Coordinates of C-alpha atoms in Angstrom, one line a residue:
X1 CA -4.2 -133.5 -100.6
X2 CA -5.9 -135.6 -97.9
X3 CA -2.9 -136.7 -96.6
X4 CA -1.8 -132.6 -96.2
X5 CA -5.0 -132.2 -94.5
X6 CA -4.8 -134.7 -92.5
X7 CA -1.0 -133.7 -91.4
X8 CA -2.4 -130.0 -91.1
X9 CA -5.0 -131.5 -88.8
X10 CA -2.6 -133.3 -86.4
X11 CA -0.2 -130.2 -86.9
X12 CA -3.0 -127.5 -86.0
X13 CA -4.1 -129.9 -82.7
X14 CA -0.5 -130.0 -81.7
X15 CA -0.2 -126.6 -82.3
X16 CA -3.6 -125.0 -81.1
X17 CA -2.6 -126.4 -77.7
X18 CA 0.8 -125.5 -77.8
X19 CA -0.1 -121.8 -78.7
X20 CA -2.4 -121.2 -76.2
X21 CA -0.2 -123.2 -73.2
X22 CA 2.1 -121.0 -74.6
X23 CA -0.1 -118.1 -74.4
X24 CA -0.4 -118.6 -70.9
X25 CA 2.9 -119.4 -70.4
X26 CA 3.8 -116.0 -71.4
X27 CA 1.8 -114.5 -68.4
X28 CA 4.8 -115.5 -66.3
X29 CA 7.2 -113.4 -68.6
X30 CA 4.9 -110.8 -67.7
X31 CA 5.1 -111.7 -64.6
X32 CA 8.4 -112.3 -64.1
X33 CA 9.7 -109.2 -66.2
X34 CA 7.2 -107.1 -63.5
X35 CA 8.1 -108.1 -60.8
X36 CA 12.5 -108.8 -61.1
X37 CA 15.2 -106.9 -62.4
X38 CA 17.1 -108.7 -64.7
X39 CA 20.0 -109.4 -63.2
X40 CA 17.8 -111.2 -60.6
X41 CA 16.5 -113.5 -63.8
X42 CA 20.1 -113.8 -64.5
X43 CA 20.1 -117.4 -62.9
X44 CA 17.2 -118.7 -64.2
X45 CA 18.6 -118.1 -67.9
X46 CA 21.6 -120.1 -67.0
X47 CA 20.3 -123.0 -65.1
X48 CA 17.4 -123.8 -68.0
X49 CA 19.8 -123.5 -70.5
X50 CA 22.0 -125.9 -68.7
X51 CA 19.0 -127.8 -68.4
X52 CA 18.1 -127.8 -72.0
X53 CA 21.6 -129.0 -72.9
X54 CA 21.0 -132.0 -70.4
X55 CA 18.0 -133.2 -71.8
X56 CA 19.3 -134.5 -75.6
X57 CA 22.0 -136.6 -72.8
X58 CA 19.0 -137.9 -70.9
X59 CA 17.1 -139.0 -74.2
X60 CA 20.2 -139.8 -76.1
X61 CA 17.9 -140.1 -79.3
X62 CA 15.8 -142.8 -77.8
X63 CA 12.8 -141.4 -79.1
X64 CA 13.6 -141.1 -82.5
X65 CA 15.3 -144.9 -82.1
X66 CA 11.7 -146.1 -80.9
X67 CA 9.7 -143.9 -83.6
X68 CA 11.6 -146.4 -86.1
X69 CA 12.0 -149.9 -84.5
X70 CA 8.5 -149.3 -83.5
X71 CA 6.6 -148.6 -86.5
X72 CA 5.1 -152.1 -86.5
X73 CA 2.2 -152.7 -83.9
X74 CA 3.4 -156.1 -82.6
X75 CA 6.6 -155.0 -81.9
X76 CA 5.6 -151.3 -80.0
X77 CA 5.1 -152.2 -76.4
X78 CA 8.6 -154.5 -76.4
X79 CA 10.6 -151.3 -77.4
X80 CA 8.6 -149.1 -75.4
X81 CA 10.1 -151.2 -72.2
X82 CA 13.0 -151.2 -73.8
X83 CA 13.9 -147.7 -74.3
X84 CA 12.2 -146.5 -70.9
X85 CA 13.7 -148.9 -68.9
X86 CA 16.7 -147.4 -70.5
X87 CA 16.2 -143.8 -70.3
X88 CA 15.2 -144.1 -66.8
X89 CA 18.4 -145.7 -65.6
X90 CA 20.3 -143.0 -67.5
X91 CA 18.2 -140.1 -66.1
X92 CA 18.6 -141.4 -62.7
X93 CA 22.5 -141.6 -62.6
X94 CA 22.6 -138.1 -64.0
X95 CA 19.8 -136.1 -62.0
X96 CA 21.3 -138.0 -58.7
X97 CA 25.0 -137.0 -59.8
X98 CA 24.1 -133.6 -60.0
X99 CA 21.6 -133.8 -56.8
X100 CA 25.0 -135.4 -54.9
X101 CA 27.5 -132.6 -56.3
X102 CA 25.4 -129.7 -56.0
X103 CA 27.2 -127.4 -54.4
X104 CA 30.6 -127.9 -56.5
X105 CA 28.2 -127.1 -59.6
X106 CA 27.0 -123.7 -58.4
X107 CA 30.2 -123.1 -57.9
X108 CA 30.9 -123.7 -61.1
X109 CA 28.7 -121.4 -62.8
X110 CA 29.6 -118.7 -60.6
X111 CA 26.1 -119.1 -58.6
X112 CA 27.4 -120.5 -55.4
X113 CA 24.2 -119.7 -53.1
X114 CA 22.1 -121.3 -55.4
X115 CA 22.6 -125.3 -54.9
X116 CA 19.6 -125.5 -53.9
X117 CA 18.4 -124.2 -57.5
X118 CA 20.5 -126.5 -58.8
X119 CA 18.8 -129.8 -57.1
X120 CA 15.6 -128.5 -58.2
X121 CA 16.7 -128.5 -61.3
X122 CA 18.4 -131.8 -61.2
X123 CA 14.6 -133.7 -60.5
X124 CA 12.8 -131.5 -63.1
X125 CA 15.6 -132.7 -66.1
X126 CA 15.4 -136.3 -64.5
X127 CA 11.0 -136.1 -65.1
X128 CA 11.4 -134.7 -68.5
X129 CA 13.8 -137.5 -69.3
X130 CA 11.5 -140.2 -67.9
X131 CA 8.1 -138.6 -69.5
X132 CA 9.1 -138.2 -72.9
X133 CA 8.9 -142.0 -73.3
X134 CA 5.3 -141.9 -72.6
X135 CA 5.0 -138.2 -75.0
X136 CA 6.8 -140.2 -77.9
X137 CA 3.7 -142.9 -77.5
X138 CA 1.7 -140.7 -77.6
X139 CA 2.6 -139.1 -80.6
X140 CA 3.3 -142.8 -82.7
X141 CA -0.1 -143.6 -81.6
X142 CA -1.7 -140.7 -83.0
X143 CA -3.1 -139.5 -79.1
X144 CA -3.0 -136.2 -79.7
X145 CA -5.6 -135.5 -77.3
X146 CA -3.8 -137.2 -74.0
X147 CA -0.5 -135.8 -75.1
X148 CA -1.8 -132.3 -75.4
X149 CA -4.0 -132.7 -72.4
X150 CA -0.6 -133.2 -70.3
X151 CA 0.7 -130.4 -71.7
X152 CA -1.7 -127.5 -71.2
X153 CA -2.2 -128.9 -67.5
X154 CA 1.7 -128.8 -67.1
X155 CA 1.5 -125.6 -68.3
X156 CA -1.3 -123.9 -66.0
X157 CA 0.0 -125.8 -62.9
X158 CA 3.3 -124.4 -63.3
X159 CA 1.7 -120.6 -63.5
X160 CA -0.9 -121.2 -60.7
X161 CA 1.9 -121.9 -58.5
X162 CA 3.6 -119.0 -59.7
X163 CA 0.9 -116.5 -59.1
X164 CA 0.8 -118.5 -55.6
X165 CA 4.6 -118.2 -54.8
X166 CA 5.0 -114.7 -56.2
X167 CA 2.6 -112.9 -55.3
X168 CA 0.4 -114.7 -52.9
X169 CA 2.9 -115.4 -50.8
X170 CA 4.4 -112.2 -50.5
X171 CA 1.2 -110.6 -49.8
X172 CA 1.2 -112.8 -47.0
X173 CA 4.8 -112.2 -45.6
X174 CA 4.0 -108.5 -46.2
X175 CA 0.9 -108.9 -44.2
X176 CA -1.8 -107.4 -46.5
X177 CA -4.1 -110.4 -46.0
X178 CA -4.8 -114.1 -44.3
X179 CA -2.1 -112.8 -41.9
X180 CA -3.2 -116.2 -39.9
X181 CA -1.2 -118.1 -42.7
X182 CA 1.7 -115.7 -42.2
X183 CA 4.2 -118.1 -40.0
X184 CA 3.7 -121.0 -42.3
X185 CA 4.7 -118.8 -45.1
X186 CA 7.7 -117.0 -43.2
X187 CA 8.9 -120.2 -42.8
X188 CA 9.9 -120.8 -46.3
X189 CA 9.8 -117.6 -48.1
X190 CA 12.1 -114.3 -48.3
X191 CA 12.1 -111.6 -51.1
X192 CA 15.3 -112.6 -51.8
X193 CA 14.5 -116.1 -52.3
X194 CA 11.4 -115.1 -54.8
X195 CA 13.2 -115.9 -58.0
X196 CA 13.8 -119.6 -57.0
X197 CA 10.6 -119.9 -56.5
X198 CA 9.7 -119.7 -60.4
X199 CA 12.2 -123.3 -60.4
X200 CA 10.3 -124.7 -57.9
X201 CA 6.8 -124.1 -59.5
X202 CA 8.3 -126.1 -62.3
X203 CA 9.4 -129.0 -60.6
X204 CA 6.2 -129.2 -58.8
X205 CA 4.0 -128.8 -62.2
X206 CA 6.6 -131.3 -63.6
X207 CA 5.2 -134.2 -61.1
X208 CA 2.1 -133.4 -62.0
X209 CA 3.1 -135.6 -65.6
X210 CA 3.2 -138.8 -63.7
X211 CA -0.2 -138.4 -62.4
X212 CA -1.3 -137.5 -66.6
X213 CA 0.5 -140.5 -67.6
X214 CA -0.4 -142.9 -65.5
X215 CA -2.0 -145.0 -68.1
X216 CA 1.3 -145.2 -70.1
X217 CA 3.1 -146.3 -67.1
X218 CA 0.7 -149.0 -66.3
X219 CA 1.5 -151.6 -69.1
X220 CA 5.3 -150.6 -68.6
X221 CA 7.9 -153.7 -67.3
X222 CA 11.1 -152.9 -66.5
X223 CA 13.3 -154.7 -68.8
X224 CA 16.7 -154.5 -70.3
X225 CA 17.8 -156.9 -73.1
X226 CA 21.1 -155.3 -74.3
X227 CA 21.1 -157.7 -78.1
X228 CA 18.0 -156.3 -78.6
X229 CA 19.4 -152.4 -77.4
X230 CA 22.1 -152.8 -79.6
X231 CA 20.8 -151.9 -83.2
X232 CA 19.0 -149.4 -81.2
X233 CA 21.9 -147.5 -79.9
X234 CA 23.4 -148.2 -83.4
X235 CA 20.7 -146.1 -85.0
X236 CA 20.7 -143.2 -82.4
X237 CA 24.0 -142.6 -81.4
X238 CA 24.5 -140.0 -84.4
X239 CA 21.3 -138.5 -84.1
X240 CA 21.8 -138.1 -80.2
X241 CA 25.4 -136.5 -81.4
X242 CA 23.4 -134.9 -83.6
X243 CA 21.1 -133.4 -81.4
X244 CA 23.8 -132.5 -78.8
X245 CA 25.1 -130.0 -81.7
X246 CA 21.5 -128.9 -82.2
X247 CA 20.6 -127.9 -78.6
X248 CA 24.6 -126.5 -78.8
X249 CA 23.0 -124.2 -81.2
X250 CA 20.0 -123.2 -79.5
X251 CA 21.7 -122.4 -76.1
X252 CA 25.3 -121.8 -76.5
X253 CA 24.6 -118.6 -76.3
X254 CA 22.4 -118.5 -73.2
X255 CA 25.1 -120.5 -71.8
X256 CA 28.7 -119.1 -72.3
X257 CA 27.4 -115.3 -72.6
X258 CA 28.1 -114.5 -69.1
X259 CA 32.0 -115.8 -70.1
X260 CA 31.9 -114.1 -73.9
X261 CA 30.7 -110.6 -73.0
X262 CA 33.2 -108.2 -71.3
X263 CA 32.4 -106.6 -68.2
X264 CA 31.0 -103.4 -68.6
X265 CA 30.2 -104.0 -72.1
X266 CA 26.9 -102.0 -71.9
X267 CA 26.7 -98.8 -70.1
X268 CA 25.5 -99.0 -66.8
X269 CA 24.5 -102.7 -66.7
X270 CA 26.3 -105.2 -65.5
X271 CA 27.1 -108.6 -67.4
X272 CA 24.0 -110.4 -65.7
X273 CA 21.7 -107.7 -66.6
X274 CA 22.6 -108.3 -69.7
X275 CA 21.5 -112.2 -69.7
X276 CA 18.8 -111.1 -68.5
X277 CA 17.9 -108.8 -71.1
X278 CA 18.9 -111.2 -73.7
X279 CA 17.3 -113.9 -71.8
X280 CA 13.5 -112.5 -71.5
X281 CA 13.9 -110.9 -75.2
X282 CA 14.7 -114.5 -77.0
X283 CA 11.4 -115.6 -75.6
X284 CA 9.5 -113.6 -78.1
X285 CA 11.1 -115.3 -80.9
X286 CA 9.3 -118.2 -79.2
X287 CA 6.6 -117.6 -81.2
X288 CA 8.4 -119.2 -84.1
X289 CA 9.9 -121.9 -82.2
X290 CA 6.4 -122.9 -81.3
X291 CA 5.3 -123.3 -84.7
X292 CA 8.2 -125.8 -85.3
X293 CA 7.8 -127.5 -82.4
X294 CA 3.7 -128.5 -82.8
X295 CA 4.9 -129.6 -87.0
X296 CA 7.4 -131.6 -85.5
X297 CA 5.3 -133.2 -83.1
X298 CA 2.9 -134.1 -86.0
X299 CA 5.7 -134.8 -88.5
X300 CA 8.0 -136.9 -87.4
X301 CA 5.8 -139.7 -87.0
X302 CA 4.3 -138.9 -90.3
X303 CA 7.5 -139.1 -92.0
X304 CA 8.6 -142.4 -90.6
X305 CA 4.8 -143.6 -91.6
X306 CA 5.3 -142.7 -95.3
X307 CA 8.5 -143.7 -96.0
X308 CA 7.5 -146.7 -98.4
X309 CA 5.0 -145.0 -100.2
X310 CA 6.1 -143.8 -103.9
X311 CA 4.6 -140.8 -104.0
X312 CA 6.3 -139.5 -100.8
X313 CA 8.8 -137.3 -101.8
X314 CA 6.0 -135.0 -103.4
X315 CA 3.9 -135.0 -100.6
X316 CA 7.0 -133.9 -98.5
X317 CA 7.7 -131.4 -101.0
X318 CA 4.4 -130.1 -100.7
X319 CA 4.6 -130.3 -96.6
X320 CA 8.0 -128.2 -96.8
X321 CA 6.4 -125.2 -99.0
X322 CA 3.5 -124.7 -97.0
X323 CA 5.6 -124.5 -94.2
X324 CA 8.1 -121.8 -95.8
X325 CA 4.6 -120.0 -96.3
X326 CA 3.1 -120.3 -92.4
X327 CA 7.0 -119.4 -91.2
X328 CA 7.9 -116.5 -93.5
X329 CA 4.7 -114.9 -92.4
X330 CA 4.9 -115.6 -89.1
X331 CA 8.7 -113.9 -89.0
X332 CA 7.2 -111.1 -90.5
X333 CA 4.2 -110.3 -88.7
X334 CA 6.6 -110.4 -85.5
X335 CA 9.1 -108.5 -86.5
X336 CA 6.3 -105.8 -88.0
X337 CA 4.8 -105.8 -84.6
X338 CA 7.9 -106.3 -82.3
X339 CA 7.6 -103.6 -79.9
X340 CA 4.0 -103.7 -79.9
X341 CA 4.2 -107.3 -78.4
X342 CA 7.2 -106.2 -76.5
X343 CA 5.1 -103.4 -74.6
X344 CA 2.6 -106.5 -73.9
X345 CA 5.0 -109.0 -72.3
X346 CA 8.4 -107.1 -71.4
X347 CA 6.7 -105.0 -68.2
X348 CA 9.9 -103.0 -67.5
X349 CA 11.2 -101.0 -70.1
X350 CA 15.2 -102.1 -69.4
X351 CA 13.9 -105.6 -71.2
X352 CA 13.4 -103.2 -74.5
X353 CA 16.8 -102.8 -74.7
X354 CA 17.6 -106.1 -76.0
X355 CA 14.8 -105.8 -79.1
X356 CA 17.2 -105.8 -82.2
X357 CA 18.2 -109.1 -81.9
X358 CA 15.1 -110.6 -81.8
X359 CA 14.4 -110.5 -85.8
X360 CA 18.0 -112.6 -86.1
X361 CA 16.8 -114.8 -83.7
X362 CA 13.6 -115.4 -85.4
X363 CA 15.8 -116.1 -89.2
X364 CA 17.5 -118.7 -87.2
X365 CA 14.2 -120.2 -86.1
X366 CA 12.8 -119.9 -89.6
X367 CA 16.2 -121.8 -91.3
X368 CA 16.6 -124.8 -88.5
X369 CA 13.0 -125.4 -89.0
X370 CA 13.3 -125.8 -92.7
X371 CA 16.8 -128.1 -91.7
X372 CA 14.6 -130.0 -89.7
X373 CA 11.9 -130.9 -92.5
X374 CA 14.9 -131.6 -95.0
X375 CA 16.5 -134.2 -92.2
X376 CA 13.7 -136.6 -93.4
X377 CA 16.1 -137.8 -96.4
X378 CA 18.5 -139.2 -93.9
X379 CA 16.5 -140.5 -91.4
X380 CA 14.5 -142.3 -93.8
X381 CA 17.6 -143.8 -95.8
X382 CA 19.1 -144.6 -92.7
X383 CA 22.2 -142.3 -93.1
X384 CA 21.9 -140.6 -89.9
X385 CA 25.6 -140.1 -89.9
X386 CA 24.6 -137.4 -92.7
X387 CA 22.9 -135.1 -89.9
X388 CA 25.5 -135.4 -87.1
X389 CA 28.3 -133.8 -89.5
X390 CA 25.6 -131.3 -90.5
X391 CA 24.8 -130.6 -86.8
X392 CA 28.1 -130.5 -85.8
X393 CA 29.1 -128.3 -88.7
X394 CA 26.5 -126.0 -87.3
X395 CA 27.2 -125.9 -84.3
X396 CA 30.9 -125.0 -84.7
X397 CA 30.0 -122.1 -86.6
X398 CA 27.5 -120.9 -83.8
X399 CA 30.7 -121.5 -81.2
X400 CA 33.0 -119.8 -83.3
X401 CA 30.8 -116.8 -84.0
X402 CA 29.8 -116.2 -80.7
X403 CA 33.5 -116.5 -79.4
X404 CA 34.2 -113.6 -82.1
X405 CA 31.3 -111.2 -82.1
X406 CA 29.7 -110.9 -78.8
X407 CA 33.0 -109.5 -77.6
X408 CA 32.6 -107.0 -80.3
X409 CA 28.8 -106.4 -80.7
X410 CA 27.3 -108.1 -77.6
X411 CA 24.0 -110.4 -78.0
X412 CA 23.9 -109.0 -81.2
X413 CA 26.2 -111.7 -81.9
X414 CA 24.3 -114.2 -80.7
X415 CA 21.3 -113.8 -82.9
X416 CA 23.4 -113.4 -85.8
X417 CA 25.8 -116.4 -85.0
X418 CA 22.4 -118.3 -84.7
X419 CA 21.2 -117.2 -87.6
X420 CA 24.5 -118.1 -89.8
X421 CA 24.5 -121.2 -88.1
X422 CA 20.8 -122.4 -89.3
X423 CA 21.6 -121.2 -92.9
X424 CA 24.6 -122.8 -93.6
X425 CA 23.0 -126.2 -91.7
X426 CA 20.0 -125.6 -94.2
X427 CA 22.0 -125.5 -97.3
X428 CA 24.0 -128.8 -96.7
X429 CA 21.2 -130.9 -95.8
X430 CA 19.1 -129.7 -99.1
X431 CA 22.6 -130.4 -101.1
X432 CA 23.2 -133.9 -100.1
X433 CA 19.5 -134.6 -99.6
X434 CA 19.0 -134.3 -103.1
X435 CA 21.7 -136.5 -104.0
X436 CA 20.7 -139.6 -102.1
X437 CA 17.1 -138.6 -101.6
X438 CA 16.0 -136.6 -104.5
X439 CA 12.7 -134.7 -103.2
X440 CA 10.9 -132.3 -105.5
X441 CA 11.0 -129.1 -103.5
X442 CA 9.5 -125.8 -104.7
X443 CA 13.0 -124.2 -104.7
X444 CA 12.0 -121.0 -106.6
X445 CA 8.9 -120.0 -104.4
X446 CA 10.4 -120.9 -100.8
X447 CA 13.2 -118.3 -101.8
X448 CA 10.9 -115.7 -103.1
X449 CA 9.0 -116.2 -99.4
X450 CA 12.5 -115.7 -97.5
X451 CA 13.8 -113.0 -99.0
X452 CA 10.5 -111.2 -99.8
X453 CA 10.2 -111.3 -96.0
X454 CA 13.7 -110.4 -95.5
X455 CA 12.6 -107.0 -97.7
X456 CA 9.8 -106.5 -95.8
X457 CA 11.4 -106.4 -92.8
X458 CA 14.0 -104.3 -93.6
X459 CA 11.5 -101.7 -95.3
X460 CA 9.6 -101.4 -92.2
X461 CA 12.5 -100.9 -90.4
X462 CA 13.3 -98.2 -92.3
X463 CA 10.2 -96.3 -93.6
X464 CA 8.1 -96.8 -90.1
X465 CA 9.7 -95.5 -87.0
X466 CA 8.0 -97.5 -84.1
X467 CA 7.2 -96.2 -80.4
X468 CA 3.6 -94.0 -81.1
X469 CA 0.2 -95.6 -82.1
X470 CA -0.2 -94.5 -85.5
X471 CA 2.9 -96.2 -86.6
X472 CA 1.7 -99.1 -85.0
X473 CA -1.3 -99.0 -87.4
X474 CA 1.4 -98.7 -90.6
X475 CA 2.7 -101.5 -89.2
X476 CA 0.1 -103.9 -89.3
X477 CA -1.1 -102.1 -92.5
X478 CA 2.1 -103.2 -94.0
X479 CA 2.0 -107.1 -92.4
X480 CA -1.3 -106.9 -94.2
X481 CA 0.0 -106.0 -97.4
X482 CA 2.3 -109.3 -97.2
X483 CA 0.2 -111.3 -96.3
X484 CA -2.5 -110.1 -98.9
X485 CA 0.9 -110.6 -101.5
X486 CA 1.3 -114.4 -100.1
X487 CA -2.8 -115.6 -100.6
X488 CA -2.8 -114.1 -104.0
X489 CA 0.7 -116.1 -105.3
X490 CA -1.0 -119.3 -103.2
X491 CA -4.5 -118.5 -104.5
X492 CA -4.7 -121.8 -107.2
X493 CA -4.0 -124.0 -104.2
X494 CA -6.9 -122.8 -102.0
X495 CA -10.5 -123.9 -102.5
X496 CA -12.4 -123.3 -105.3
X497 CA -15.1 -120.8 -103.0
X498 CA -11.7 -118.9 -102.2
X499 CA -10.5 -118.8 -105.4
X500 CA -13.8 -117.7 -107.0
X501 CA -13.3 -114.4 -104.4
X502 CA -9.7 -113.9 -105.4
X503 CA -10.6 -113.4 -109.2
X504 CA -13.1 -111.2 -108.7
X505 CA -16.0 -113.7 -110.5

């Protein structure tokens, strides 16, 4: 149980940070969903999705590559040179590519004023390439504190300069105050260039990382020894394949909906309104995404860590149930609570419009972070090839689905294409897992959790209408009741003062 606690611990740190960067993060979605239209957020969908995409090329599963070659001491700071030294070569052919061929890209994706975008965006992918070297050292040295330091600051830099941008500056231009900084600011900014500006904050924040790291940059020598790369790009080229498909599921939709959805589709909006929409909506199934992003920050480390003790596969068991628990609850109290949080961070009610597809969204969170605790088995056995044809599998069912529903259904279809996607990825990875790395998993209760949720969802969805405050109240009332229903089937595993309460002794 020490070793939960202690993997809780990193977890929570991780996570605690994450949240409340997160937190603030979502002030720009206020923000942002105040003071622009969609279609006029139309871009920046695109671009970060296309950015998103990039990344898993930039990495190329280097930092899984150096979480295993580098899980002895002596041999850490000769593949951290290693795989920097690589990653920044890469990341600076394919940030100055796109820098050089700007223009022809915008063209490309039908934004052909925005080039300039498109540069920005080409230095902020080439940083996150670079830095997550230094993040993945972070993390195998148990540094929680620097890495989550860099974070949060990344974070609050990139909304100062938003609040700066955005609204500072067009007070300025609009002459409601310091007018004597008014031709410094006319000099760069225009309403219609406002949106950009939300680009730029980021690649300004994104600099910031170097100044953060500096410490893990200090001790790093440029080197590149390609007998010793070798069995490293051996061991990572399926998971980078792998992880291609992955980030293919995450943002295929975000991607190709401008292509998939027919003109028109929605009454009186257009096709980037609806990205938009869509766009802004999927960020409040963030919430979840969060939550899988600080375990897997903590995890992945910790798996590699315990891979030769014996009593491992129980302890992963254990890790993988109480995260079916903190999930299924989380996807719950969302979805119970949706348009409460959606009347906190979607300002304009057009954003509202896109709500239903948030709970699908949301499933597929909740199954591709349950695939990604079952990958252990083939990491750990070394059978990476295992999760490319799972990821790839996955991802051709998120392509095909999206192809065929969101002409018929619209972004609908892309939350239940995602959704399909992470189930069916789920199921394969538990069936081979357990038949060339048996793990002990608490089958029966991480289904009850699922689908208890799934009814409890679908209950409030139909017994509480939403929209006035009192219903509001059922709602919670009724998260309440689940979670009440979850402490009492858990109530043996918490502490003894706890369980004292729960029996009534």
């Amino acid at each position: 149980m020490s070793v939960l606690k202690k993997l809780a611990g990193e977890t929570a740190m991780y996570g605690l940070s994450t949240m409340v960067g997160r937190m603030l993060y979502y002030l720009l979605v206020m923000l942002h969903t105040k003071l622009f239209l969609p279609e006029q957020l139309a871009v920046q969908v695109q671009l970060y999705a296309y950015a998103g995409l990039s990344l898993v090329v930039y990495t190329f599963g280097m930092e899984s590559a150096y979480f295993y070659f580098a899980r002895k001491e002596n041999d850490r700071q000769k593949y951290y040179n290693l795989v920097l030294s690589a990653v920044i070569l890469v990341s600076i052919f394919l940030s100055g590519s796109i820098f050089v061929f700007a223009d022809t890209i915008a063209k490309m994706i039908e934004y052909p004023n925005e080039a300039k975008l498109v540069r920005w965006m080409s230095v902020i992918m080439a940083i996150d390439g670079i830095v997550s070297i230094p993040f993945a050292r972070l993390r195998l040295e148990k540094k929680a504190k620097q890495f989550v330091t860099a974070r949060v600051a990344n974070i609050l830099m990139n909304i100062a300069l938003n609040f700066f941008f955005l609204i500072i500056c067009r007070d300025i231009y609009e002459a409601r105050y310091l007018e004597v900084f008014k031709p410094f600011v006319d000099l760069f900014y225009t309403p219609e260039a406002a949106p950009g500006f939300i680009v730029l904050a980021n690649l300004i924040a994104n600099l910031m990382f170097f100044l953060f790291l500096y410490k893990e940059f200090i001790d790093f020598r440029f080197v590149f020894d390609m007998t010793l790369f070798k069995p490293l790009w051996v061991y990572a080229f399926p998971l980078f394949v792998m992880n291609l498909a992955g980030v293919t599921n995450l943002l295929f939709d975000r991607t190709f909906l401008q292509y998939l959805l027919p003109e028109g589709f929605y009454p009186n909006r257009t096709t980037k309104d609806a990205i938009g929409i869509y766009g802004q909506c999927l960020k409040l199934s963030i919430f979840m995404n969060l939550a899988i992003q600080a375990f897997k920050y903590a995890a992945e480390p910790f798996f590699y860590s315990k891979a030769e003790d014996k009593n491992a596969p129980t302890v992963f068991a254990d890790v993988m149930k109480w995260f079916i628990v903190i999930c299924a609850t989380m996807w719950v109290g969302i979805c119970l609570n949706l348009h409460l949080l959606a009347d906190l961070f979607l300002k304009k009610k057009i954003f509202h419009e896109g709500l239903a597809v948030v709970p699908w969204l949301l499933m597929g969170f909740l199954f591709l972070g349950i695939y990604y605790n079952l990958a252990t088995w083939f990491k750990l056995s070394n059978r990476t090839q295992y999760g490319t044809y799972i990821t790839l599998t996955g991802a051709s069912i998120t392509i095909a689905l999206n192809v065929i529903l969101v002409p018929l259904i619209g972004y609908l279809g892309c939350g239940i294409a995602f959704s399909a996607s992470g189930l069916v990825m789920m199921t394969l990875c538990y069936y081979y897992g357990q038949k060339y790395y048996p793990i002990p998993y608490h089958l029966k209760s991480g289904l009850c959790y699922i689908f208890g949720g799934g009814v409890f969802i679908l209950l409030d969805a139909f017994l509480i209408p939403s929209g006035t405050l009192s219903n509001m109240v059922y709602h919670m009332l009724f998260f309440i009741l689940f979670c009440i229903i979850v402490i009492f089937s858990e109530r043996k595993a918490l502490p003894a003062r706890f369980q004292k309460i729960l029996s009534f002794k």
